[in-house]
CSV table of C-alpha atoms in Angstrom, one decimal:
chain,number,residue,atom,x,y,z
A,121,MET,CA,241.2,-230.5,20.1
A,122,LYS,CA,240.3,-229.6,16.5
A,123,LYS,CA,242.9,-227.7,14.6
A,124,MET,CA,242.8,-225.2,11.8
A,125,LYS,CA,245.2,-223.5,9.4
A,126,ALA,CA,245.6,-219.7,9.6
A,127,MET,CA,247.8,-216.9,8.5
A,128,GLN,CA,249.0,-215.3,11.7
A,129,ILE,CA,251.0,-212.2,12.5
A,130,PRO,CA,253.4,-213.3,15.2
A,131,ALA,CA,254.3,-209.8,16.4
A,132,ALA,CA,254.0,-206.1,15.3
A,133,GLY,CA,255.9,-205.5,12.1
A,134,GLU,CA,256.6,-209.1,11.4
A,135,LYS,CA,255.4,-211.0,8.3
A,136,MET,CA,252.4,-213.4,8.4
A,137,GLN,CA,253.1,-217.1,8.9
A,138,LEU,CA,251.0,-220.1,8.0
A,139,VAL,CA,250.3,-221.9,11.3
A,140,GLU,CA,248.1,-224.6,12.8
A,141,VAL,CA,246.2,-223.5,15.8
A,142,PRO,CA,243.1,-224.7,17.7
A,143,VAL,CA,239.7,-223.8,16.3
A,144,PRO,CA,238.3,-221.0,18.5
A,145,GLN,CA,235.2,-221.6,20.5
A,146,PRO,CA,232.3,-219.2,20.4
A,147,ALA,CA,231.5,-217.4,23.6
A,148,GLU,CA,228.1,-216.1,24.7
A,149,GLY,CA,226.3,-214.3,21.9
A,150,GLN,CA,228.9,-215.5,19.4
A,151,VAL,CA,228.9,-218.0,16.5
A,152,LEU,CA,231.7,-220.0,15.0
A,153,LEU,CA,232.1,-219.4,11.2
A,154,ARG,CA,233.7,-221.8,8.8
A,155,VAL,CA,235.4,-219.2,6.6
A,156,GLU,CA,234.8,-219.6,2.8
A,157,ALA,CA,236.5,-216.4,1.6
A,158,CYS,CA,238.3,-213.3,2.9
A,159,GLY,CA,239.2,-210.2,1.1
A,160,VAL,CA,242.6,-208.6,1.3
A,161,CYS,CA,242.2,-205.0,2.2
A,162,ASN,CA,244.5,-202.0,2.9
A,163,GLY,CA,243.1,-201.9,6.4
A,164,ASP,CA,244.9,-205.2,7.1
A,165,SER,CA,248.1,-203.1,7.1
A,166,MET,CA,247.1,-201.8,10.5
A,167,ALA,CA,247.4,-205.2,12.1
A,168,MET,CA,250.7,-205.7,10.3
A,169,GLY,CA,252.0,-202.4,11.5
A,170,GLY,CA,251.3,-202.8,15.2
A,171,ALA,CA,247.7,-201.5,15.7
A,172,ALA,CA,246.3,-204.9,16.9
A,173,SER,CA,245.3,-205.1,20.5
A,174,ALA,CA,247.4,-208.2,21.1
A,175,TYR,CA,249.7,-210.5,19.2
A,176,PRO,CA,249.8,-213.1,17.6
A,177,ARG,CA,246.8,-211.9,15.6
A,178,ILE,CA,245.0,-213.3,12.5
A,179,PRO,CA,244.1,-210.4,10.2
A,180,GLY,CA,241.2,-210.1,7.7
A,181,HIS,CA,238.0,-208.1,7.8
A,182,GLU,CA,236.2,-208.9,4.6
A,183,VAL,CA,234.9,-212.3,5.6
A,184,ILE,CA,232.3,-214.6,4.2
A,185,GLY,CA,231.5,-217.9,6.0
A,186,ILE,CA,229.0,-220.5,7.1
A,187,VAL,CA,227.6,-220.6,10.6
A,188,ASP,CA,229.1,-223.8,12.0
A,189,GLU,CA,228.3,-223.6,15.7
A,190,LEU,CA,226.3,-221.4,18.1
A,191,GLY,CA,227.6,-220.0,21.3
A,192,ALA,CA,225.4,-219.7,24.5
A,193,GLY,CA,222.4,-217.5,23.9
A,194,ALA,CA,223.0,-217.1,20.2
A,195,SER,CA,219.7,-217.3,18.3
A,196,LYS,CA,219.8,-214.9,15.4
A,197,TRP,CA,221.3,-217.3,12.9
A,198,LYS,CA,220.8,-221.0,12.1
A,199,ILE,CA,223.6,-223.4,11.6
A,200,GLY,CA,224.3,-223.5,7.9
A,201,ALA,CA,223.5,-219.8,7.2
A,202,ARG,CA,225.9,-218.0,5.0
A,203,VAL,CA,226.9,-214.7,6.5
A,204,GLY,CA,229.5,-211.9,6.2
A,205,ILE,CA,231.3,-209.5,8.5
A,206,GLY,CA,233.3,-206.4,7.9
A,207,TRP,CA,235.5,-204.0,9.9
A,208,HIS,CA,233.0,-203.5,12.8
A,209,ALA,CA,232.9,-206.7,14.8
A,210,GLY,CA,230.4,-205.4,17.4
A,211,HIS,CA,230.7,-204.9,21.1
A,212,SER,CA,233.5,-202.3,20.5
A,213,HIS,CA,235.6,-204.8,18.6
A,214,VAL,CA,237.4,-204.5,15.3
A,215,THR,CA,237.7,-207.6,13.1
A,216,GLY,CA,241.3,-208.5,12.6
A,217,LEU,CA,242.5,-206.0,15.1
A,218,THR,CA,240.9,-206.7,18.5
A,219,MET,CA,239.5,-210.1,17.4
A,220,ASP,CA,241.0,-212.6,15.1
A,221,GLY,CA,239.8,-212.2,11.5
A,222,GLY,CA,239.3,-214.3,8.4
A,223,TYR,CA,242.7,-215.3,7.2
A,224,ALA,CA,241.8,-218.7,8.7
A,225,GLU,CA,239.6,-221.7,8.2
A,226,TYR,CA,237.5,-220.7,11.2
A,227,MET,CA,236.7,-217.6,13.2
A,228,VAL,CA,234.3,-216.5,15.9
A,229,ALA,CA,232.0,-213.4,15.5
A,230,TYR,CA,229.3,-211.8,17.5
A,231,GLU,CA,225.9,-212.7,16.0
A,232,ASP,CA,224.7,-209.1,15.7
A,233,SER,CA,227.8,-208.1,13.6
A,234,LEU,CA,226.8,-210.4,10.8
A,235,SER,CA,224.9,-209.8,7.5
A,236,SER,CA,223.1,-212.4,5.4
A,237,ILE,CA,224.8,-213.4,2.1
A,238,PRO,CA,222.3,-214.7,-0.5
A,239,ASN,CA,223.1,-217.5,-2.9
A,240,GLU,CA,222.7,-215.1,-5.9
A,241,ILE,CA,226.2,-213.8,-5.3
A,242,SER,CA,229.4,-215.9,-5.0
A,243,VAL,CA,231.3,-215.9,-1.8
A,244,MET,CA,234.4,-214.6,-3.6
A,245,GLU,CA,232.6,-211.7,-5.1
A,246,ALA,CA,230.8,-210.9,-1.8
A,247,ALA,CA,233.9,-210.7,0.3
A,248,PRO,CA,235.2,-207.3,-1.0
A,249,LEU,CA,231.7,-205.8,-0.5
A,250,MET,CA,232.2,-206.2,3.3
A,251,CYS,CA,234.5,-203.2,3.4
A,252,ALA,CA,235.5,-201.7,0.0
A,253,GLY,CA,232.1,-202.1,-1.5
A,254,GLU,CA,230.2,-200.9,1.6
A,255,THR,CA,232.4,-197.9,2.0
A,256,THR,CA,231.9,-196.6,-1.5
A,257,PHE,CA,228.2,-197.5,-1.7
A,258,SER,CA,227.3,-195.8,1.6
A,259,ALA,CA,229.3,-192.7,0.7
A,260,ILE,CA,227.2,-192.3,-2.4
A,261,LYS,CA,224.0,-193.4,-0.8
A,262,ASN,CA,224.4,-190.9,2.1
A,263,SER,CA,225.6,-188.0,-0.1
A,264,LYS,CA,223.7,-185.0,-1.4
A,265,ALA,CA,223.5,-186.4,-4.9
A,266,ARG,CA,220.1,-187.3,-6.3
A,267,PRO,CA,219.3,-189.3,-9.5
A,268,GLY,CA,220.3,-187.4,-12.5
A,269,ASP,CA,223.1,-185.4,-10.7
A,270,LEU,CA,226.7,-185.4,-11.8
A,271,VAL,CA,228.8,-187.8,-9.7
A,272,ALA,CA,232.5,-188.1,-10.3
A,273,ILE,CA,234.8,-191.0,-9.2
A,274,GLN,CA,238.5,-190.2,-8.9
A,275,GLY,CA,240.6,-193.3,-9.3
A,276,ILE,CA,239.6,-196.6,-11.0
A,277,GLY,CA,241.1,-199.1,-8.7
A,278,GLY,CA,239.9,-201.4,-5.9
A,279,LEU,CA,237.5,-198.8,-4.6
A,280,GLY,CA,236.8,-196.8,-7.7
A,281,HIS,CA,235.8,-199.7,-10.0
A,282,LEU,CA,233.0,-200.5,-7.5
A,283,ALA,CA,232.1,-196.8,-7.0
A,284,VAL,CA,231.6,-196.3,-10.8
A,285,GLN,CA,229.2,-199.2,-10.9
A,286,PHE,CA,227.2,-198.1,-7.8
A,287,ALA,CA,226.9,-194.5,-9.1
A,288,SER,CA,225.8,-195.4,-12.6
A,289,LYS,CA,223.3,-198.1,-11.4
A,290,ALA,CA,221.9,-195.7,-8.8
A,291,GLY,CA,220.9,-193.3,-11.6
A,292,PHE,CA,223.7,-190.7,-11.5
A,293,ARG,CA,225.5,-189.1,-14.5
A,294,THR,CA,228.8,-190.8,-13.7
A,295,VAL,CA,232.2,-189.4,-14.5
A,296,ALA,CA,235.4,-191.6,-14.1
A,297,ILE,CA,238.7,-189.8,-13.5
A,298,SER,CA,242.0,-191.5,-13.9
A,299,ARG,CA,245.5,-190.8,-15.2
A,300,GLY,CA,246.0,-192.0,-18.8
A,301,ASN,CA,243.6,-193.4,-21.3
A,302,ASP,CA,244.3,-197.1,-20.6
A,303,LYS,CA,241.3,-197.4,-18.2
A,304,GLU,CA,238.7,-195.5,-20.3
A,305,ALA,CA,237.3,-198.5,-22.0
A,306,LEU,CA,236.9,-200.3,-18.7
A,307,ALA,CA,235.4,-197.3,-17.0
A,308,ARG,CA,232.8,-197.0,-19.7
A,309,GLU,CA,232.1,-200.7,-19.5
A,310,LEU,CA,231.5,-200.3,-15.8
A,311,GLY,CA,228.9,-197.6,-16.5
A,312,ALA,CA,230.8,-194.3,-16.7
A,313,HIS,CA,229.1,-191.8,-19.0
A,314,HIS,CA,232.2,-189.6,-19.2
A,315,TYR,CA,235.9,-190.2,-18.8
A,316,ILE,CA,238.5,-187.6,-17.8
A,317,ASP,CA,242.1,-188.3,-18.4
A,318,SER,CA,243.9,-186.3,-15.7
A,319,ALA,CA,247.2,-186.5,-17.7
A,320,GLU,CA,245.6,-184.6,-20.6
A,321,GLU,CA,243.2,-182.2,-18.9
A,322,ASP,CA,242.5,-180.6,-15.6
A,323,PRO,CA,239.8,-182.7,-13.9
A,324,ALA,CA,238.3,-179.7,-12.1
A,325,GLU,CA,238.0,-177.7,-15.3
A,326,ALA,CA,236.6,-180.7,-17.2
A,327,LEU,CA,234.0,-181.2,-14.4
A,328,GLN,CA,232.9,-177.6,-14.6
A,329,ALA,CA,232.5,-177.9,-18.3
A,330,LEU,CA,230.0,-180.7,-17.6
A,331,GLY,CA,228.1,-178.4,-15.2
A,332,GLY,CA,230.0,-179.1,-12.0
A,333,ALA,CA,229.8,-182.2,-9.8
A,334,LYS,CA,227.3,-182.6,-7.1
A,335,VAL,CA,229.5,-185.2,-5.5
A,336,ILE,CA,233.1,-186.2,-6.1
A,337,LEU,CA,234.3,-189.5,-4.5
A,338,ALA,CA,238.1,-189.5,-4.1
A,339,THR,CA,239.4,-193.1,-4.0
A,340,ALA,CA,243.0,-192.7,-5.1
A,341,PRO,CA,245.6,-191.8,-2.4
A,342,ASN,CA,247.1,-188.7,-3.9
A,343,ALA,CA,246.6,-185.7,-1.6
A,344,LYS,CA,247.5,-183.1,-4.2
A,345,ALA,CA,245.2,-184.5,-6.8
A,346,VAL,CA,242.4,-184.9,-4.3
A,347,SER,CA,242.8,-181.3,-3.1
A,348,SER,CA,242.5,-179.9,-6.6
A,349,LEU,CA,239.1,-181.6,-7.1
A,350,ILE,CA,237.3,-179.2,-4.9
A,351,ASN,CA,237.3,-176.7,-7.8
A,352,GLY,CA,235.3,-179.2,-9.8
A,353,LEU,CA,232.3,-179.1,-7.5
A,354,GLY,CA,229.1,-177.5,-8.5
A,355,GLN,CA,226.8,-175.4,-6.3
A,356,ASP,CA,226.6,-176.9,-2.8
A,357,GLY,CA,228.6,-179.9,-3.8
A,358,GLU,CA,230.5,-182.5,-1.8
A,359,LEU,CA,234.1,-183.9,-2.0
A,360,ILE,CA,234.0,-187.2,-0.2
A,361,ILE,CA,237.3,-188.8,0.7
A,362,VAL,CA,237.3,-192.6,1.0
A,363,THR,CA,241.0,-193.2,0.5
A,364,THR,CA,243.8,-193.3,3.0
A,365,SER,CA,246.8,-191.0,2.7
A,366,THR,CA,249.2,-189.6,5.3
A,367,ASP,CA,249.9,-186.5,3.2
A,368,PRO,CA,248.0,-183.3,4.2
A,369,LEU,CA,245.4,-181.9,1.9
A,370,GLU,CA,246.3,-178.6,0.2
A,371,LEU,CA,243.2,-176.5,0.8
A,372,SER,CA,242.8,-172.8,1.5
A,373,ALA,CA,240.0,-170.5,2.6
A,374,MET,CA,239.6,-169.3,-1.0
A,375,ASP,CA,238.6,-172.8,-2.0
A,376,PHE,CA,235.5,-172.4,0.2
A,377,LEU,CA,234.7,-168.8,-0.8
A,378,LYS,CA,233.7,-169.7,-4.3
A,379,GLY,CA,230.4,-171.1,-3.1
A,380,PRO,CA,228.9,-173.5,-0.6
A,381,GLY,CA,230.8,-176.7,-0.7
A,382,THR,CA,231.8,-179.5,1.7
A,383,VAL,CA,234.9,-181.7,2.1
A,384,LYS,CA,234.4,-184.7,4.3
A,385,GLY,CA,235.6,-188.2,4.9
A,386,THR,CA,233.7,-191.4,5.4
A,387,LEU,CA,234.3,-194.6,7.4
A,388,THR,CA,233.1,-198.2,6.7
A,389,GLY,CA,229.9,-199.1,8.3
A,390,GLY,CA,228.4,-202.1,10.2
A,391,ALA,CA,226.1,-205.0,9.6
A,392,GLU,CA,223.1,-202.8,8.5
A,393,GLU,CA,225.1,-200.9,6.0
A,394,ILE,CA,226.7,-204.0,4.6
A,395,GLN,CA,223.3,-205.6,4.2
A,396,ALA,CA,222.2,-202.7,2.2
A,397,THR,CA,225.3,-202.9,0.0
A,398,ILE,CA,224.7,-206.6,-0.6
A,399,ASN,CA,221.1,-206.1,-1.4
A,400,PHE,CA,221.8,-203.4,-3.9
A,401,SER,CA,224.7,-205.3,-5.5
A,402,VAL,CA,222.5,-208.4,-6.0
A,403,LEU,CA,219.6,-206.3,-7.4
A,404,THR,CA,221.8,-204.4,-9.9
A,405,ASP,CA,224.3,-207.1,-10.7
A,406,THR,CA,227.2,-205.1,-9.3
A,407,ARG,CA,230.3,-207.2,-8.8
A,408,PRO,CA,234.0,-206.6,-7.9
A,409,MET,CA,236.7,-207.7,-10.2
A,410,ILE,CA,238.9,-210.1,-8.2
A,411,GLU,CA,242.1,-212.1,-8.1
A,412,SER,CA,241.8,-215.4,-6.2
A,413,TYR,CA,244.5,-216.8,-3.9
A,414,PRO,CA,244.6,-219.8,-1.6
A,415,LEU,CA,245.2,-219.2,2.1
A,416,ASP,CA,248.9,-220.2,2.0
A,417,ARG,CA,249.5,-217.4,-0.6
A,418,ALA,CA,248.0,-214.7,1.6
A,419,SER,CA,251.4,-212.9,1.9
A,420,GLU,CA,251.7,-212.7,-1.9
A,421,ALA,CA,248.1,-211.4,-2.1
A,422,TYR,CA,248.8,-208.8,0.6
A,423,ASP,CA,252.0,-207.6,-1.1
A,424,ARG,CA,250.3,-207.2,-4.4
A,425,MET,CA,247.5,-205.3,-2.8
A,426,MET,CA,249.9,-202.9,-1.0
A,427,SER,CA,251.8,-202.2,-4.2
A,428,ALA,CA,248.5,-201.5,-6.1
A,429,SER,CA,249.2,-204.4,-8.5
A,430,THR,CA,245.9,-206.2,-7.9
A,431,ARG,CA,243.2,-206.0,-10.5
A,432,PHE,CA,241.2,-205.0,-8.6
A,433,ARG,CA,240.5,-206.8,-5.3
A,434,ALA,CA,242.5,-209.8,-3.9
A,435,VAL,CA,240.4,-212.5,-2.2
A,436,LEU,CA,241.6,-215.6,-0.3
A,437,ASN,CA,239.6,-218.7,-1.3
A,438,ILE,CA,239.7,-220.4,2.1
A,439,SER,CA,237.4,-223.3,1.1
A,440,GLU,CA,239.6,-224.2,-2.0
């Protein structure tokens, strides 16, 4: 039986281990992927913390791979096709939680959960677009903002540095918000037209001085900072939360009596949304900034990601 290397979580709460296990076989409607790259995402902490349906479990839901084998009835993809998969694995499954993910040399996936990855983008740069990129792109694409509107991105990290590019290249007046002036040059390089240093001025007041934001995308997990942003919305604006935080938001009825406004969250999408993200990224030359790690250093990459030390997305180079 053919074997593969994988980083596996042996039990809930335990650290990943490099193991050698049999290569999985695709079932009906599935394909076998030879994994080339896998992003390291905050969502992987769910598998680490005990949310997987069973253990041992291989995490990883920002996966790029080559179709290596077709299961019975699988006909959508040809062997050799380069494809990607994100959080939604299809058939009520979640990649890396209810099915083994991409921290491995091979994985199986349902054929209708996959998106096509063109050669114009590298596998390493495509991986973070499967979750982080799609989440921010879809949030902006499905928002109330229209070209020329003021769109603000709070936080210039793994999500935010992509969101700034998407907003700017989609034709929005783009504002980057971060603490300190050390990221201003980068934010402007990514396409921001304005930069607000939240350590020096109140972001909501600064946004109102610019006319009020049609959309504010909150990507940094600071509930107090996120809550205060509602006062930076213009008429009928939206505060969209794409970050994760266990702290409650600090909002009152008065925040909504100042005029029509919406506070909402968003969740990562499936194959169709990922394909739109990839297509836009290739068309506009939008790319994530990444740090590359071999498979056997996945724990190091995960720890750096969780401590917000990565600049800005960690990606496992499985084919290295």
